[in-house]
GROMACS .gro file of C-alpha atoms in nm:
model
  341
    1UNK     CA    1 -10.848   8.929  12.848
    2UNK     CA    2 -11.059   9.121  12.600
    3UNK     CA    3 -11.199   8.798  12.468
    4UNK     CA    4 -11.295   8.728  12.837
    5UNK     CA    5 -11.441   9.012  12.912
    6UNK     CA    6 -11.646   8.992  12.583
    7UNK     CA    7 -11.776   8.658  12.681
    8UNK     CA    8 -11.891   8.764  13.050
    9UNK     CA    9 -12.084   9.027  12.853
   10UNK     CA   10 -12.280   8.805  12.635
   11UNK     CA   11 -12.341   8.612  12.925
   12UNK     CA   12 -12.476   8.889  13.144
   13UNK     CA   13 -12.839   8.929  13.125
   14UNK     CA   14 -12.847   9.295  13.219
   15UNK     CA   15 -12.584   9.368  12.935
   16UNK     CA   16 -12.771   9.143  12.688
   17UNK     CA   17 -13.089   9.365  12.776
   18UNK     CA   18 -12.899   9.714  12.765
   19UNK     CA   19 -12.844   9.616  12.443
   20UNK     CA   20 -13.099   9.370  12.300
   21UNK     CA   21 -13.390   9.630  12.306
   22UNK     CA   22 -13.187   9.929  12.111
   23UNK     CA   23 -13.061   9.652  11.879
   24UNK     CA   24 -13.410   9.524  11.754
   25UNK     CA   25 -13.535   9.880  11.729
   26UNK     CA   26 -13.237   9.981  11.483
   27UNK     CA   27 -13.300   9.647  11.301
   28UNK     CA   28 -13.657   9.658  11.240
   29UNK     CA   29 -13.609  10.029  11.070
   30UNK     CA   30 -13.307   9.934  10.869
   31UNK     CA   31 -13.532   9.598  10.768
   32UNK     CA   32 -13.841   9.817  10.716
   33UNK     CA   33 -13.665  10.114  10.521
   34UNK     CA   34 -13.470   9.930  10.315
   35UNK     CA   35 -13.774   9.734  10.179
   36UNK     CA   36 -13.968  10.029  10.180
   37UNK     CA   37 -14.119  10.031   9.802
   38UNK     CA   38 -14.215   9.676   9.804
   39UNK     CA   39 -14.373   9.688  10.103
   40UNK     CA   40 -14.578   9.996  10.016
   41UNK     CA   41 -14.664   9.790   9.704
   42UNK     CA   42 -14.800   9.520   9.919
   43UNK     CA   43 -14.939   9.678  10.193
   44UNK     CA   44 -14.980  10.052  10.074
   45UNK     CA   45 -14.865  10.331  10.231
   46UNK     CA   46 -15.145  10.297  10.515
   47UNK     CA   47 -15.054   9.959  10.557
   48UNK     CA   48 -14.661  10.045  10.522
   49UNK     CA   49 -14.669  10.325  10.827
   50UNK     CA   50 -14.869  10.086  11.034
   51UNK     CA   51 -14.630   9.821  11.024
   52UNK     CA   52 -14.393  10.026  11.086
   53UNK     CA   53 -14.492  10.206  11.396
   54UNK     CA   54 -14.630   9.867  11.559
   55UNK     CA   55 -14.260   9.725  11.512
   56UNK     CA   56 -14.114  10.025  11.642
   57UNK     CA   57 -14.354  10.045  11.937
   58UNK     CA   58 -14.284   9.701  12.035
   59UNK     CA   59 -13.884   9.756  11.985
   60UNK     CA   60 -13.906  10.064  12.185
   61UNK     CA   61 -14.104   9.923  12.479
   62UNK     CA   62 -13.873   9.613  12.511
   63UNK     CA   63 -13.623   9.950  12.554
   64UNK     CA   64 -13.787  10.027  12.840
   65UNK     CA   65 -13.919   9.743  13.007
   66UNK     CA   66 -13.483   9.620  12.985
   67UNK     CA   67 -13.419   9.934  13.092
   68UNK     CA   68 -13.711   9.974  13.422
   69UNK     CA   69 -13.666   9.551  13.510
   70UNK     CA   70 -13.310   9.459  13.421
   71UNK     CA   71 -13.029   9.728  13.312
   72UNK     CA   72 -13.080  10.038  13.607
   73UNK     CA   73 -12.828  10.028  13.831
   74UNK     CA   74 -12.726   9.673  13.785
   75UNK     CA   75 -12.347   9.568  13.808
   76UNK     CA   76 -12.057   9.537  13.691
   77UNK     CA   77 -11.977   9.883  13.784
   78UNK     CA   78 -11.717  10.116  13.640
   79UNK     CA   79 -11.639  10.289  13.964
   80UNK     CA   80 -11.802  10.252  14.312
   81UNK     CA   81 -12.152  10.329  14.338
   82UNK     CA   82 -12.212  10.630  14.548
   83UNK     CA   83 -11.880  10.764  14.451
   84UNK     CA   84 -11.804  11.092  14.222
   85UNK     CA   85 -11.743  11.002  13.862
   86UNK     CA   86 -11.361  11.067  13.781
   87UNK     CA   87 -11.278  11.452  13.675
   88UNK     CA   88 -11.177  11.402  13.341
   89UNK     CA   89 -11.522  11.233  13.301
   90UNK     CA   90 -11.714  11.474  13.412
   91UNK     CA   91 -11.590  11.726  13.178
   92UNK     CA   92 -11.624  11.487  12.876
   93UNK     CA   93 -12.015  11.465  12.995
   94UNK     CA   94 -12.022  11.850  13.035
   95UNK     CA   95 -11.908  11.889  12.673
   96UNK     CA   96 -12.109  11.637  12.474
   97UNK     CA   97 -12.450  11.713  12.718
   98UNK     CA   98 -12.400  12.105  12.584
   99UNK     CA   99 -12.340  12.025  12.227
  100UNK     CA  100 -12.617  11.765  12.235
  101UNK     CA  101 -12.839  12.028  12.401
  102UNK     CA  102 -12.669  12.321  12.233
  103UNK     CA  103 -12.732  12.152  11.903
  104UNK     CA  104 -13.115  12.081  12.016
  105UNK     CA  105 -13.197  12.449  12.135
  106UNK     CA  106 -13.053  12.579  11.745
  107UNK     CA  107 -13.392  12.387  11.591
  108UNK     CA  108 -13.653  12.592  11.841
  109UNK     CA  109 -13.685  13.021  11.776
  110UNK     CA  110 -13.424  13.238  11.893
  111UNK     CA  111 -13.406  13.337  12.202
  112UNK     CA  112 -13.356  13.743  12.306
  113UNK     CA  113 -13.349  13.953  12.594
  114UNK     CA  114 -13.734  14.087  12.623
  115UNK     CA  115 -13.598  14.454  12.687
  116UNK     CA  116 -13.330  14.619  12.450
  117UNK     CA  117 -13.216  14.998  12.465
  118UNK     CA  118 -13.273  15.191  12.161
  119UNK     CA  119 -13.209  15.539  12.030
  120UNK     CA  120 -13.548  15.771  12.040
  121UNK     CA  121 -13.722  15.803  11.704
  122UNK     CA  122 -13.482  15.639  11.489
  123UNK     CA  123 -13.630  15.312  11.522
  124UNK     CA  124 -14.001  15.373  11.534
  125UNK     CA  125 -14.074  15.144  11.214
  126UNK     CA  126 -13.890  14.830  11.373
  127UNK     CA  127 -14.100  14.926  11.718
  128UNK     CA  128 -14.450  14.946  11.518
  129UNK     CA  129 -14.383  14.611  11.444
  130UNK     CA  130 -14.199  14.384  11.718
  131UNK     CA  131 -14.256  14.614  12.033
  132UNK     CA  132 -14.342  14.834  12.260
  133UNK     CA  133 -14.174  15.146  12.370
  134UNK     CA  134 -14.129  15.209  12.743
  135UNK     CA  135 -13.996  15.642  12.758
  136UNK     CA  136 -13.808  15.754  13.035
  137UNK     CA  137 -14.102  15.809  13.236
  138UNK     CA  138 -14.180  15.500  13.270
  139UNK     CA  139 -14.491  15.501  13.032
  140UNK     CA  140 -14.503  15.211  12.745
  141UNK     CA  141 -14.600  15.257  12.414
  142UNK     CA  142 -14.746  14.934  12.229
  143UNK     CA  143 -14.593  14.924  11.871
  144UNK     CA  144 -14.949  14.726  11.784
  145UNK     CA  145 -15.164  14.976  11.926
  146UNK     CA  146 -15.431  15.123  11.634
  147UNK     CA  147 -15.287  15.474  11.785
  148UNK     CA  148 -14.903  15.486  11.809
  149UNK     CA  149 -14.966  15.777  11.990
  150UNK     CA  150 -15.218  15.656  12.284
  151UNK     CA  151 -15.025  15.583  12.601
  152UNK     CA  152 -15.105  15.255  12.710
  153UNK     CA  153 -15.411  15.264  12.953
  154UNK     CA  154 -15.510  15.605  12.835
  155UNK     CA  155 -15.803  15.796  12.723
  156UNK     CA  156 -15.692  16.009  12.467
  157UNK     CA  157 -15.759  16.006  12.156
  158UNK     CA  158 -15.524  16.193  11.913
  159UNK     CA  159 -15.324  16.060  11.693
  160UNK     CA  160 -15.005  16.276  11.779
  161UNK     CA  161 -14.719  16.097  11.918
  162UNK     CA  162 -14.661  16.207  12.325
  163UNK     CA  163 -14.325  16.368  12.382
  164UNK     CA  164 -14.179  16.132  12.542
  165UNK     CA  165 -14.127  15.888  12.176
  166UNK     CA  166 -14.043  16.230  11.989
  167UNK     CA  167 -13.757  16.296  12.260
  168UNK     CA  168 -13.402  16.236  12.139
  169UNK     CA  169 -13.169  16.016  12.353
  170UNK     CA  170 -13.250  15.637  12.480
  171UNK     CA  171 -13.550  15.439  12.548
  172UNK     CA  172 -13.622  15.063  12.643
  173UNK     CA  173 -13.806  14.844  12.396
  174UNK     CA  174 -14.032  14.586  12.513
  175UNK     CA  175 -14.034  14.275  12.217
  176UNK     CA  176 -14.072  13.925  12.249
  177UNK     CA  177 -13.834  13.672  12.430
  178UNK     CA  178 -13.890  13.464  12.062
  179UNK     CA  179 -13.696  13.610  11.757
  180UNK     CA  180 -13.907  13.439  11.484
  181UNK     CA  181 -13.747  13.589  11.185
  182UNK     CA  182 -13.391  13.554  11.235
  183UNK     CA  183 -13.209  13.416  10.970
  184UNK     CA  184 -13.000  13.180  11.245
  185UNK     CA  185 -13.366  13.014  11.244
  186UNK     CA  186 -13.423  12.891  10.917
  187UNK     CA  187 -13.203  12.560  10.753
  188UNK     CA  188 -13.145  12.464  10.411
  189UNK     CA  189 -13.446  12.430  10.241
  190UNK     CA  190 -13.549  12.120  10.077
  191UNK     CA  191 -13.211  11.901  10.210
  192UNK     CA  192 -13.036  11.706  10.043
  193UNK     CA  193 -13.222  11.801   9.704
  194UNK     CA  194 -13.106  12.027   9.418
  195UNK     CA  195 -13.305  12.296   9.590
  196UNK     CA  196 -13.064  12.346   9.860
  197UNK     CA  197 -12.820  12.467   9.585
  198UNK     CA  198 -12.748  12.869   9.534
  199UNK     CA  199 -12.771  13.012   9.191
  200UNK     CA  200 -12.493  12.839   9.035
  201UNK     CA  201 -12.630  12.508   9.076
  202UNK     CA  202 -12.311  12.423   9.240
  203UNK     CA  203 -12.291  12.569   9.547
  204UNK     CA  204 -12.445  12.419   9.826
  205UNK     CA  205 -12.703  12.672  10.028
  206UNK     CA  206 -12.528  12.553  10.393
  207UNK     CA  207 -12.659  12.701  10.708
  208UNK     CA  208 -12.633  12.669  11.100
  209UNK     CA  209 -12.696  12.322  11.160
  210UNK     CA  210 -12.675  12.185  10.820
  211UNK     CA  211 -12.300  12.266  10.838
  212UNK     CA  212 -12.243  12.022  11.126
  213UNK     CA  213 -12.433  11.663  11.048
  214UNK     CA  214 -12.738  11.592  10.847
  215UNK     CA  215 -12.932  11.419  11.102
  216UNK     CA  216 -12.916  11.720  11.457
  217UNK     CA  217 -13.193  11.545  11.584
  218UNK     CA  218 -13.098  11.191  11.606
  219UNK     CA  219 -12.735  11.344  11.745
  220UNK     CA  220 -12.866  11.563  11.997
  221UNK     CA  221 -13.043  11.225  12.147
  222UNK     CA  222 -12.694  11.038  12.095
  223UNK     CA  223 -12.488  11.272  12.243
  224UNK     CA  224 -12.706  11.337  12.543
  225UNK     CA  225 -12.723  10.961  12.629
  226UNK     CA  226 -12.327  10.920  12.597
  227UNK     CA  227 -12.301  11.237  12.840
  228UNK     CA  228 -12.481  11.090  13.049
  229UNK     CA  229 -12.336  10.723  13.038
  230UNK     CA  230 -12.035  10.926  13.126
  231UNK     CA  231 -12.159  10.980  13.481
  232UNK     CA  232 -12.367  10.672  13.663
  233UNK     CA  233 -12.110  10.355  13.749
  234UNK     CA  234 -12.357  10.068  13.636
  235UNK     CA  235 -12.177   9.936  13.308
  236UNK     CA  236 -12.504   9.814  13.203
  237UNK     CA  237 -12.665  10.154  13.224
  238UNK     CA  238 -12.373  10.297  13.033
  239UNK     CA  239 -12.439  10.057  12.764
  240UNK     CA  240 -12.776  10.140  12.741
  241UNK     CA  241 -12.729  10.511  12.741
  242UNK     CA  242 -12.471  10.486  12.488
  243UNK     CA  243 -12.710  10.252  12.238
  244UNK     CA  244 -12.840  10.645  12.082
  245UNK     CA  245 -12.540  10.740  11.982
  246UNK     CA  246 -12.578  10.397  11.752
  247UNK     CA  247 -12.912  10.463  11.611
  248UNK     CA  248 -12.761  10.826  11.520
  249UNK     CA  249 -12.456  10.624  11.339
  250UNK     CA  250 -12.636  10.335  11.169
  251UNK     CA  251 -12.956  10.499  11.116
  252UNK     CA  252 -12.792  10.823  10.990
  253UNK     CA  253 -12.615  10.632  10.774
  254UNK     CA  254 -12.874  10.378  10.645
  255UNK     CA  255 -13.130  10.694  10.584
  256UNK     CA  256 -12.853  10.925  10.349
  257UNK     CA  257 -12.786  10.577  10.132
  258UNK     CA  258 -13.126  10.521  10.059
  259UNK     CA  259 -13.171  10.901   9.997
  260UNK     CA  260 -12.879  10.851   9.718
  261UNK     CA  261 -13.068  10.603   9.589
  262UNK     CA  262 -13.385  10.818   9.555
  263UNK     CA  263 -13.569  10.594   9.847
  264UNK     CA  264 -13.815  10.810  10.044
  265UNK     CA  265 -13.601  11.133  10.002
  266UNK     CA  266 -13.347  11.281   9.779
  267UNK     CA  267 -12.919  11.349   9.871
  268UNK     CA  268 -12.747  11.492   9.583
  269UNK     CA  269 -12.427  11.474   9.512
  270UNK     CA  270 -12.316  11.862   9.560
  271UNK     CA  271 -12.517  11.829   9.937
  272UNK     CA  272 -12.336  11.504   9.958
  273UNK     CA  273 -11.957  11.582   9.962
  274UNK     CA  274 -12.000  11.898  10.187
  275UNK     CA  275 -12.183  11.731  10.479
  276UNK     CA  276 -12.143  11.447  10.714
  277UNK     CA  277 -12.426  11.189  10.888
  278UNK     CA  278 -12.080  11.269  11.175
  279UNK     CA  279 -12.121  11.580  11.358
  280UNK     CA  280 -11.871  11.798  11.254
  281UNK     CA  281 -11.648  11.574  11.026
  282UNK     CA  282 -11.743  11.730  10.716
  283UNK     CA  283 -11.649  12.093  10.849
  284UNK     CA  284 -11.302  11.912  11.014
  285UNK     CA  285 -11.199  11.765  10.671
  286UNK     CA  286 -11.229  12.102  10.520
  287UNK     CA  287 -11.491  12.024  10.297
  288UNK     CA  288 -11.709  12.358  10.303
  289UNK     CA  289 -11.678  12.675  10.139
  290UNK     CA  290 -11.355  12.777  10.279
  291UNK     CA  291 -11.188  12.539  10.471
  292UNK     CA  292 -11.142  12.445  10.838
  293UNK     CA  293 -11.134  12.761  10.972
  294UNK     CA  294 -11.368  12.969  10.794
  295UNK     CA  295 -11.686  12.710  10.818
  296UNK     CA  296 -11.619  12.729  11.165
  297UNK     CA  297 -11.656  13.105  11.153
  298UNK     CA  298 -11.949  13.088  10.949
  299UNK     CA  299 -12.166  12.864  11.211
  300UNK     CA  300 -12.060  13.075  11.515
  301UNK     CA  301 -12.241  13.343  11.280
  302UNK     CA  302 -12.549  13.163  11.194
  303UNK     CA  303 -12.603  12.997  11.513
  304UNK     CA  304 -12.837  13.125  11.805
  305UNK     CA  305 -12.590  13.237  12.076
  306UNK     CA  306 -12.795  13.252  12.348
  307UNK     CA  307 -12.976  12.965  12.304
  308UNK     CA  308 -12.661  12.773  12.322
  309UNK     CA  309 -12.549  12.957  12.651
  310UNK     CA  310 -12.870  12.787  12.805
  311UNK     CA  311 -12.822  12.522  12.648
  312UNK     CA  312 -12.470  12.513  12.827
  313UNK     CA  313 -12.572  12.649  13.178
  314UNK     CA  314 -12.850  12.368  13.214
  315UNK     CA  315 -12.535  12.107  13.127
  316UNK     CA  316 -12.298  12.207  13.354
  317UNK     CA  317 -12.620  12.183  13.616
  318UNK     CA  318 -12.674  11.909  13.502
  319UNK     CA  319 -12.363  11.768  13.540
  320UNK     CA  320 -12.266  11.936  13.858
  321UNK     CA  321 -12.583  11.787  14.008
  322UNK     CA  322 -12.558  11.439  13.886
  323UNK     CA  323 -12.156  11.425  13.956
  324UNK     CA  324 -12.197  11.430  14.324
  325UNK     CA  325 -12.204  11.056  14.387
  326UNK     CA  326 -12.467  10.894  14.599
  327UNK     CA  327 -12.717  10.810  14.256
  328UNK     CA  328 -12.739  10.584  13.983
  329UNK     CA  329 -12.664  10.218  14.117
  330UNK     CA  330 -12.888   9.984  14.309
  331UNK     CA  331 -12.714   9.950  14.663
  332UNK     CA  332 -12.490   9.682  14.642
  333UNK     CA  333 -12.716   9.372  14.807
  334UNK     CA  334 -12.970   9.433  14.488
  335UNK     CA  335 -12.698   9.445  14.222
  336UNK     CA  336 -12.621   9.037  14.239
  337UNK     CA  337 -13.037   9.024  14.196
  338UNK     CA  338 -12.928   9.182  13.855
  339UNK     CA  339 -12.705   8.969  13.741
  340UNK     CA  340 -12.898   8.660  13.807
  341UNK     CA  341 -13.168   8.783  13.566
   0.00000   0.00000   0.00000
């Protein structure tokens, strides 16, 4: 049966497109990488990146002419179209969408509430520099006003601080929504290279997102399309959605081994045996500083919390909108059309 139903995939042009497009893109990289230094010897370096983004170009808009012409919504269909997807579904989606997104929001600035309560006076050096102080009377005080002591809007011009900032108790801080010198911002530096390494020259400098996989951004775009293969019926369309998650793997993969071999970047071996191209395997085989549990512990302290909780919250919208039913197929009359491609 599973021999059957891998011939009536290879002979289902919908399926052979879902596929075909991501396929040639992946190919063309691993072709082009791989032969990297000759070809820059040939061609130069000009040449090199030329070639290369006219192959990918072409691979990625044979994506999405498949994709547009001859994958959406075509059959065979996992479920009914129109339908809900099934509940255990829905919740894998909700959890790979929020740690595809979750893991995408951890590369932009933190996010932070604009308006934080602090104590009167005893922070006036953090205010001069990230905010403005709003007293109890409602009056704000810029912390990158010339005058610390002006009140915004007003005409005076001493230098003494109004009462209201030398006042004791607790006043609201305006500061910006973006946090841009948080530690939970910055990554290893240099990684993969002996410069990621602490003191020691052993230990490996790990932080945030470095902990989890070695390539976040080509896993963020994996994860989100296998979420979302999760919830249309068109098998097709599933297939194609999943094809990300591939490039991640292969290309991942194909990018650290030439970087152990010194080919357009550097792994070393210390960097090496405490990540993973896999999200999270490296931190699940207890691998890092500490085992299992404490890596674990150590990136729910380095990453950006409330980014994630966005990043969660626009899932499970997501989700909640697209699991309804009624979306994602062709009716059924156009779905034969499909096939016959």
């Amino acid at each position: 049966m599973a021999a059957a139903g891998a011939a009536a995939a290879t002979t289902n042009a919908a399926m052979r497109w879902a596929a075909g497009g991501w396929s040639l893109f992946i190919a063309e990289n691993l072709i082009l990488s791989e032969n990297r230094t000759w070809l820059i010897q040939q061609l130069g370096d000009e040449g090199y990146h030329g070639l290369y983004g006219t192959l990918s170009t072409v691979a990625m808009g044979s994506v999405a002419y498949g994709y547009r012409y001859k994958v959406r919504g075509a059959g065979p269909f996992a479920f009914a179209p129109g339908t809900r997807p099934s509940p255990p579904a829905l919740a894998a989606s909700f959890v790979l969408q929020a740690l595809a997104l979750g893991m995408a929001s951890q590369s932009a600035p933190k996010l932070q509430i604009p308006v934080e309560l602090v104590n009167g006076g005893s922070d006036d050096s953090h205010t001069a520099a990230s905010g403005s102080i709003v007293s109890a009377s409602g009056s704000i005080v810029s912390g990158s006003d010339p005058a610390p002591g002006r009140l915004a809007g007003g005409g005076g011009g001493g230098s003494t601080p109004p009462a209201a900032t030398r006042e004791s108790g607790s006043r609201f801080k305006i500061r910006c929504p973006f946090d841009f010198t948080d530690s939970r911002s910055q990554t290893g530096v240099a990684k993969g290279t002996p410069a990621q390494l602490k003191a020691d020259g052993q230990t490996v400098d790990l932080h945030g997102l470095d902990r989890v996989t070695r390539h976040p951004g080509l896993w963020s775009f994996g994860l989100l399309g296998l979420g979302n293969a999760l919830l249309v019926p068109s098998i097709p369309t599933r297939l194609w959605l999943s094809m990300p998650a591939m490039v991640a793997l292969i290309g991942g993969s194909h990018t650290d081994s030439r970087h152990r071999r010194g080919m357009g970047g550097q792994l070393c071996e210390q960097v090496d045996e405490v990540t993973s191209n896999i999200p999270f395997l490296a931190m699940l085989m207890g691998r890092q500083d500490g085992g299992v549990v404490d890596s674990f512990v150590a990136l729910g302290d380095e990453i950006k919390v409330l980014d994630g909780a966005l990043a969660a919250a626009a899932a499970a919208l997501w989700v909640a909108r697209r699991g309804r039913g009624g979306g994602g197929a062709r009716p059924p009359s156009m779905s034969g059309a499909g096939l016959a491609r």
